[in-house]
Amino acid sequence: MSLDAATVRRIASLARLRVPEDQLPRLGQELNAILGWIEQLNEVNTGGVEPLTGSAALAMRMREDVVNDGAQPEAVLSNAPERIDAFYAVPKVVE
Amino acid sequence: MSLTELSIAEARAGLDRKSFSAVELAQAHLDAIAALNPRLNAFILPTPERALADARAADDRIARGAARPLEGIPLGIKDLFCTRGVRSTAGSRILGNFVPPYESTVTANLFRDGAVMLGKTNLDEFAMGSSNMTSAYGGVENPWQRKGDAATRLVPGGSSGGSAAAVAARLCLGATATDTGGSIRQPAAFCGIAGIKPTYGRCSRWGIVAFASSLDQAGPMARSVRDNAILLGSMAGFDPKDSTSAERPVPDFAAACDQPMKGLRIGVPKEYRVPGMSAEIEALWQQGMAWLREQGAEIREISLPHTKYALPTYYIVAPAEASSNLARYDGVRYGLRVIEPGDSLDEMYERTRGEGFGAEVRRRILIGTYVLSAGYYDAYYLKAQKVRALIARDFERAFADVDAILTPTAPSAAFGMGEKMDDPVTMYLNDVFTVTANLAGLPGLSVPAGLSAEGLPLGLQVVGRAFDEETVFAVGAAIERAAGFTARPVLRAGG
Amino acid sequence: MSEAKPYRVSGDTGEWEVVIGLEVHAQVISNAKLFSGAATAFGAEPNTQVSFVDAAFPGMLPVINRECVAQAVRTGLGLNAEINLVSVFDRKNYFYADLPAGYQISQYSRPVVGKGTILLDMPDGTTREVGITRLHLEQDAGKSLHDQHPAKSLIDLNRAGVALMEIVSEPDMRSPEEAGAYLRKLRTILRYLGTCDGNMEEGSMRCDVNVSVRKPGEGFRTRCEVKNVNSVRFVMQAIEVEALRQVRVWEEGGAVEQETRLYDANKGQTRSMRSKEHAHDYRYFPDPDLLPLVLDPAWVEELKRGLPELPDARKARYMRDFGLSAYDAGVLVLEQETAAYYEAVAKGRDAKLAANWVMGDLFAALNKTGRSIENSPVSAGNLGRLLDLMADNTISGRIAKQVFETMIEAGTDPDPAAIVEAEGLRQVTDTGAIEAAVDAVMAKNADKVAEYRSGKDKLFGFFVGQVMKAMAGKGNPALVNDVLKKKLS
Ligand SMILES: [Mg+2]
Ligand SMILES: [Zn+2]
């Protein structure tokens, strides 16, 4: 598989990363090199293997249904780049 | 002896004996930071006022006879840990002047035990790197230099390069760090100190900026194995706020450092003799085996057949998780926002993220986005998680026959700033020996074991069974005893 | 089950069948959010129910709420569905201002609940089975306010992280009526279970409608998803207009494109949501912050034992034990409160009469006064006492209606016996008094008596009316009848 400029552009847009047009080819090459190297995994026979996802624990603990958080609008908003009253503010979204 | 040369255990004893005060101890380190940090750049943000306030409080408790396990011990905190009221950057521009209104569980545990915070240490941006060169706050210089070559500045390794350099240069007695693919052990090896990545789930991830959630683990760095054991004993523990935190008691790690080697079976994986590994690393490895054998351990060759696939597996899993974990940095609720008049929401996202993330982070987000995207998930991510299962199975089988595994920590000694920078894959190879423990969730400790021909530190790695840090500490301490590593870096406090 | 006449859209090329599947997002009733300890209450001040987890601050981690899982399991059991003892949470990645983490934690490949069924009660008393494909747990997003500021959208994260159950049906419905019946029935079941309040106006139940059309007997054609339709009525309207639109597209030689559409209730049409369609690639993968959700079979059993009697079982019981028609039973079980009220009235009394009073006089009164049955102006106890007064012949049915009116108007839930006493409404069973009244009526209407006796039977009713009038309605109707018959013959 190889990444052309159009694919890099699509992936960058999916990831909401602005990539200047003139950097697309170089970035494509870099990503291709990494993907090419990664593809050695195809040598491994993984038939019948269950994917591993991390922790060794088998079952997830559950919390009790108790309200013990929230009620801290200032703490939640204090780092906001822009706020209006008790809201975060972003450029108007037109649906 | 200078206060900056003490071990944590010695410092605790000295404080309790009132040979010196916690304020004096903190001040000695703050002076060292003031003197050396402008060159080393190991701290992004020293916090001297906080340190002295912590130290005064420690002196009070000591005076009252109420000293806690780490009372008055000055530490560096990797700037990936959120610290309440203290700017936390993850080494990235995108967090802007983010000041967390909360304290990470690991740092909260350390402060609960009386530790003093000297400041926030430098790191590769979002912990993505093996050189510390990707930090938005500039590279960190390794306090070690090649023999007779003061001109070449070396990297401290990464991503916990700031913590490693600070500990090695005697700017702190110990530091927190994190390890996703080798980010504690490789910089520890490059800087001639010890560092352990504990078992996945041993330390809470709550409040640590996430890189790759299924691989990230916090751990300590310090100049001795025992100091690591002391720090980990405080950092570790069950945390109900982290669903992947292990509900297990924390053993007495420091006591484990004295366990004898007699009867232990140490595995040496034949697949770790990678092409291009230097002769001196091979020799050091042999030396490590000999030291353990001399202390009564039995050395056995083992096979970890999927070793060569660990790095490519890692470079699918980690970027995939990172691409999702880093989606929250969007300029809406905290951190940097880059916006031009008339920008739409999406344009604001793209500009903020395009400018807020550095090149390596952007590269990994793109790789991660690609491998998860429609049509590629099975071929990349799912495939990688299956290979990961095989890698974990290799270890499981090996641990049926051995109690711990000995390997080199990194394939080379520290390299120069700017070297290995053109080709990402070459840089990634730094983690070839360390990344397997992350994929399998196992504890891994790096111990300084000798010097290269150029006079640079080299480390050996001990990998143990899940939740058997005790054996890892025991083997590490045995190597430490035998190696008698006393070399010190050129750039250091009082040096 | 009888076959009702199938719903068809007639086009130029003949009749078309509509194929409908529904995706319902039902807000789980819980104190705290799915993965955080912040509150879920509706209508709080902006950003006052937001934890750092909900706002996706750096280093924050999700921990699942047991009650939300229990609610999903209860709902699954209520839908006769398979409970998956192992399920997995995935991340659904996309950027939006009210999605703080840049991903929604949801369940993609392994939902907590698998296949189930739901029985629709159609207006003609028949039932129809619709398959449930799955139910999964996921997080709600926050709220974007677009009309508060000229240049900005404002973000409130109070809802961000609230637990939702996404309940997906099979494409088993064939008419707007069936879709309406599905939503009403699902709402009933959720409310019985106490797992969702079913309030579509407040958005605690939201519906996406998948619609396609085909010639009867054909395989499926391309479907469109009509998003976020927020009332049963609009769902039915949206299906109607979307089906018509698709028939037109096909008949004009075009092809329906699979897309997401929006129903505009004002214009009565659906329109394409191209913006939402743009580059959607959710990159689902298992959330590495969470472990598989593994349920203890004993816990599931315990939840099962704790389930209330569900509407289908209750309806069957009403038909069996009370002899009610399918329709009446269906109406009475629709709301738990109604059923409870009805049962309180029916207990130890004529159950069919009780049903008639509840569905007739009481419903009419509630309608008129705009009250719900929980705060009915007449309690079940006093309605029951009113029925008792009829049963023991203290009052007639006609007087009972009058007493009931008085009870409604009083608004203080008065005892009907007291009204009967105070207003002297006790019916007259003294034959002497009745005979006297009959005699007086017959004397006043001698001509009509003659007509009756010469064969004009229809006049009997006239005499009954006159006697009752003379007795101010209090004459025992049976006795009045008897005496009249005797005296007129
Ligand atoms: Mg949907
Ligand atoms: Zn959904």
Coordinates of N, CA, C and O in Angstrom, one line a residue, chain C residues 302-393:
Chain C
E302 N -30.4 -12.2 38.9 CA -31.0 -11.4 40.0 C -31.8 -10.2 39.4 O -32.8 -9.8 39.9
L303 N -31.2 -9.6 38.3 CA -31.9 -8.5 37.7 C -33.2 -9.0 37.1 O -34.2 -8.3 37.1
K304 N -33.2 -10.2 36.5 CA -34.4 -10.7 35.9 C -35.5 -10.9 37.0 O -36.6 -10.6 36.7
R305 N -35.1 -11.4 38.1 CA -36.0 -11.7 39.2 C -36.6 -10.3 39.7 O -37.8 -10.3 40.1
G306 N -35.9 -9.3 39.5 CA -36.3 -8.0 40.0 C -37.2 -7.2 39.0 O -37.7 -6.1 39.3
L307 N -37.4 -7.8 37.8 CA -38.2 -7.1 36.8 C -39.7 -7.0 37.2 O -40.2 -8.0 37.8
P308 N -40.4 -6.0 36.9 CA -41.8 -5.9 37.2 C -42.6 -6.7 36.2 O -42.0 -7.1 35.2
E309 N -43.9 -6.9 36.4 CA -44.7 -7.5 35.4 C -44.7 -6.6 34.2 O -45.0 -5.4 34.3
L310 N -44.5 -7.1 33.0 CA -44.3 -6.2 31.8 C -45.7 -6.1 31.1 O -46.6 -6.9 31.3
P311 N -45.8 -5.1 30.2 CA -47.1 -4.8 29.6 C -47.8 -6.0 28.9 O -49.0 -6.2 29.1
D312 N -47.0 -6.8 28.2 CA -47.6 -8.0 27.5 C -48.2 -9.0 28.5 O -49.3 -9.5 28.3
A313 N -47.4 -9.3 29.6 CA -47.9 -10.2 30.5 C -49.2 -9.7 31.2 O -50.1 -10.4 31.5
R314 N -49.1 -8.4 31.5 CA -50.2 -7.8 32.2 C -51.5 -7.8 31.3 O -52.6 -8.0 31.8
K315 N -51.3 -7.5 30.1 CA -52.4 -7.4 29.1 C -53.0 -8.8 29.1 O -54.3 -9.0 29.1
A316 N -52.2 -9.9 29.0 CA -52.7 -11.2 28.9 C -53.5 -11.5 30.2 O -54.6 -12.2 30.1
R317 N -53.0 -11.1 31.3 CA -53.7 -11.4 32.6 C -55.0 -10.6 32.6 O -56.0 -11.2 33.0
Y318 N -55.1 -9.4 32.1 CA -56.4 -8.7 32.1 C -57.4 -9.4 31.2 O -58.6 -9.5 31.5
M319 N -56.9 -9.9 30.1 CA -57.8 -10.6 29.2 C -58.3 -11.9 29.8 O -59.5 -12.3 29.8
R320 N -57.4 -12.6 30.5 CA -57.6 -13.9 31.1 C -58.5 -13.8 32.3 O -59.6 -14.3 32.5
D321 N -58.0 -13.0 33.3 CA -58.6 -12.9 34.6 C -59.8 -12.0 34.6 O -60.7 -12.1 35.4
F322 N -59.8 -10.9 33.8 CA -60.8 -9.9 33.9 C -61.8 -10.0 32.7 O -62.8 -9.2 32.7
G323 N -61.5 -10.8 31.8 CA -62.3 -11.0 30.6 C -62.4 -9.7 29.7 O -63.4 -9.5 29.0
L324 N -61.3 -9.0 29.8 CA -61.3 -7.7 28.9 C -61.0 -8.1 27.5 O -60.3 -9.1 27.2
S325 N -61.4 -7.2 26.6 CA -61.0 -7.4 25.2 C -59.5 -7.1 25.0 O -59.0 -6.3 25.9
A326 N -58.9 -7.5 23.9 CA -57.5 -7.2 23.7 C -57.3 -5.7 23.6 O -56.3 -5.2 24.2
Y327 N -58.2 -5.0 23.0 CA -58.1 -3.6 22.9 C -58.1 -2.9 24.2 O -57.2 -2.1 24.6
D328 N -59.2 -3.2 25.0 CA -59.3 -2.6 26.3 C -58.1 -2.9 27.2 O -57.5 -2.0 27.8
A329 N -57.7 -4.2 27.2 CA -56.5 -4.6 28.0 C -55.3 -3.8 27.6 O -54.5 -3.3 28.4
G330 N -55.1 -3.7 26.2 CA -54.0 -3.0 25.7 C -53.9 -1.5 26.1 O -52.9 -1.0 26.5
V331 N -55.1 -0.9 26.1 CA -55.2 0.5 26.5 C -54.8 0.7 28.0 O -54.1 1.6 28.4
L332 N -55.4 -0.2 28.8 CA -55.2 -0.1 30.2 C -53.8 -0.3 30.7 O -53.3 0.2 31.7
V333 N -53.0 -1.2 29.9 CA -51.6 -1.5 30.4 C -50.6 -0.5 29.8 O -49.5 -0.6 30.2
L334 N -51.0 0.4 28.9 CA -50.1 1.3 28.2 C -49.2 2.1 29.2 O -48.0 2.2 29.0
E335 N -49.9 2.6 30.3 CA -49.1 3.3 31.3 C -49.3 2.5 32.6 O -50.4 2.1 33.0
Q336 N -48.2 2.3 33.3 CA -48.2 1.6 34.6 C -49.2 2.3 35.5 O -49.9 1.6 36.3
E337 N -49.2 3.6 35.5 CA -50.1 4.3 36.5 C -51.5 4.0 36.2 O -52.3 3.8 37.1
T338 N -51.9 4.0 34.9 CA -53.2 3.6 34.5 C -53.6 2.2 35.0 O -54.7 2.0 35.5
A339 N -52.7 1.3 34.7 CA -52.9 -0.1 35.1 C -53.1 -0.2 36.6 O -54.0 -0.9 37.1
A340 N -52.2 0.5 37.3 CA -52.3 0.4 38.8 C -53.7 1.0 39.2 O -54.4 0.4 40.1
Y341 N -54.1 2.1 38.7 CA -55.3 2.7 39.0 C -56.5 1.7 38.7 O -57.4 1.5 39.5
Y342 N -56.4 1.2 37.5 CA -57.5 0.3 37.1 C -57.6 -0.9 38.0 O -58.7 -1.3 38.5
E343 N -56.4 -1.5 38.3 CA -56.5 -2.7 39.2 C -57.0 -2.3 40.6 O -57.7 -3.1 41.2
A344 N -56.7 -1.1 41.0 CA -57.3 -0.7 42.4 C -58.8 -0.6 42.3 O -59.5 -1.0 43.3
V345 N -59.3 -0.1 41.2 CA -60.7 0.0 41.0 C -61.4 -1.4 40.8 O -62.4 -1.7 41.4
A346 N -60.7 -2.2 40.0 CA -61.3 -3.5 39.7 C -61.3 -4.5 40.8 O -62.1 -5.4 40.8
K347 N -60.4 -4.3 41.7 CA -60.1 -5.3 42.7 C -61.4 -5.6 43.5 O -62.0 -4.7 44.2
G348 N -61.9 -6.9 43.4 CA -63.1 -7.3 44.2 C -64.4 -6.7 43.6 O -65.4 -6.8 44.3
R349 N -64.3 -6.2 42.4 CA -65.5 -5.6 41.8 C -65.7 -6.2 40.4 O -65.0 -7.0 39.9
D350 N -66.7 -5.6 39.7 CA -67.0 -6.1 38.3 C -65.9 -5.5 37.5 O -65.9 -4.2 37.2
A351 N -64.9 -6.3 37.0 CA -63.7 -5.8 36.3 C -64.1 -5.1 35.0 O -63.4 -4.2 34.6
K352 N -65.1 -5.6 34.3 CA -65.4 -5.0 33.0 C -66.1 -3.7 33.2 O -65.8 -2.7 32.5
L353 N -67.0 -3.6 34.3 CA -67.6 -2.3 34.6 C -66.5 -1.3 35.0 O -66.5 -0.1 34.5
A354 N -65.5 -1.8 35.8 CA -64.4 -0.9 36.2 C -63.7 -0.4 35.0 O -63.3 0.8 34.9
A355 N -63.4 -1.3 34.0 CA -62.7 -0.9 32.8 C -63.5 0.1 32.0 O -62.9 1.1 31.5
N356 N -64.8 0.0 31.9 CA -65.7 0.9 31.2 C -65.6 2.3 31.9 O -65.5 3.3 31.2
W357 N -65.6 2.3 33.2 CA -65.6 3.6 34.0 C -64.2 4.2 33.8 O -64.1 5.4 33.6
V358 N -63.1 3.5 33.9 CA -61.8 4.1 33.8 C -61.6 4.6 32.4 O -61.2 5.7 32.2
M359 N -61.9 3.8 31.4 CA -61.6 4.2 30.0 C -62.6 5.2 29.5 O -62.3 5.9 28.6
G360 N -63.8 5.2 30.1 CA -64.9 6.1 29.6 C -64.9 7.4 30.4 O -64.2 8.3 30.1
D361 N -65.6 7.3 31.6 CA -65.8 8.6 32.3 C -64.5 9.2 32.9 O -64.3 10.4 32.8
L362 N -63.6 8.3 33.4 CA -62.4 8.9 34.0 C -61.5 9.5 32.9 O -61.0 10.6 33.1
F363 N -61.2 8.7 31.8 CA -60.4 9.3 30.8 C -60.9 10.6 30.2 O -60.2 11.5 30.0
A364 N -62.3 10.6 30.1 CA -62.9 11.8 29.5 C -62.6 13.0 30.5 O -62.3 14.1 30.1
A365 N -62.8 12.7 31.8 CA -62.6 13.7 32.8 C -61.2 14.2 32.9 O -60.9 15.4 33.0
L366 N -60.3 13.2 32.8 CA -58.8 13.6 32.8 C -58.5 14.5 31.6 O -57.8 15.5 31.7
N367 N -59.1 14.1 30.4 CA -58.9 14.8 29.2 C -59.3 16.3 29.4 O -58.7 17.2 29.0
K368 N -60.6 16.4 30.0 CA -61.2 17.7 30.1 C -60.4 18.6 31.1 O -60.2 19.8 30.8
T369 N -59.9 17.9 32.2 CA -59.2 18.7 33.2 C -57.8 18.8 32.9 O -57.0 19.5 33.6
G370 N -57.3 18.1 31.9 CA -55.9 18.2 31.5 C -55.0 17.6 32.6 O -53.8 18.0 32.7
R371 N -55.5 16.6 33.3 CA -54.7 16.0 34.4 C -54.2 14.6 34.0 O -54.8 14.0 33.1
S372 N -53.1 14.2 34.6 CA -52.7 12.8 34.4 C -53.3 12.0 35.5 O -53.8 12.5 36.5
I373 N -53.2 10.7 35.2 CA -53.9 9.8 36.1 C -53.3 9.8 37.5 O -53.9 9.5 38.5
E374 N -51.9 10.1 37.6 CA -51.3 10.2 38.9 C -51.9 11.3 39.8 O -51.9 11.1 41.0
N375 N -52.4 12.4 39.2 CA -53.1 13.3 40.0 C -54.5 13.5 39.5 O -55.0 14.6 39.4
S376 N -55.1 12.4 39.4 CA -56.6 12.4 39.0 C -57.4 13.0 40.1 O -57.1 12.8 41.3
P377 N -58.4 13.8 39.7 CA -59.2 14.5 40.8 C -60.0 13.5 41.6 O -60.5 13.8 42.6
V378 N -60.2 12.3 41.0 CA -60.9 11.2 41.7 C -59.9 10.0 41.9 O -59.4 9.5 41.0
S379 N -59.7 9.7 43.2 CA -58.8 8.6 43.4 C -59.5 7.2 43.1 O -60.7 7.1 43.0
A380 N -58.6 6.2 42.9 CA -59.1 4.9 42.5 C -60.0 4.4 43.7 O -61.0 3.8 43.4
G381 N -59.7 4.7 44.9 CA -60.5 4.3 46.0 C -61.9 4.8 46.0 O -62.9 4.1 46.1
N382 N -62.0 6.1 45.7 CA -63.4 6.7 45.6 C -64.1 6.3 44.4 O -65.4 6.2 44.4
L383 N -63.4 6.1 43.3 CA -64.1 5.6 42.1 C -64.7 4.2 42.4 O -65.8 3.8 42.1
G384 N -63.8 3.4 43.1 CA -64.3 2.1 43.5 C -65.5 2.2 44.4 O -66.5 1.4 44.3
R385 N -65.5 3.1 45.4 CA -66.6 3.2 46.3 C -67.9 3.6 45.5 O -69.0 3.2 45.8
L386 N -67.7 4.4 44.5 CA -68.8 4.8 43.6 C -69.4 3.5 43.0 O -70.7 3.4 42.9
L387 N -68.5 2.7 42.5 CA -69.0 1.4 41.9 C -69.7 0.6 42.9 O -70.8 -0.1 42.6
D388 N -69.2 0.6 44.1 CA -69.9 -0.2 45.2 C -71.3 0.4 45.5 O -72.2 -0.4 45.7
L389 N -71.5 1.7 45.4 CA -72.8 2.3 45.6 C -73.8 1.8 44.6 O -75.0 1.6 44.8
M390 N -73.3 1.6 43.4 CA -74.2 1.0 42.3 C -74.4 -0.4 42.6 O -75.6 -0.9 42.4
A391 N -73.4 -1.1 43.0 CA -73.5 -2.6 43.1 C -74.5 -2.9 44.2 O -75.3 -3.9 44.1
D392 N -74.5 -2.1 45.3 CA -75.5 -2.4 46.4 C -76.8 -1.7 46.2 O -77.5 -1.5 47.2
N393 N -77.0 -1.1 45.0 CA -78.3 -0.5 44.7 C -78.6 0.8 45.5 O -79.7 1.2 45.6

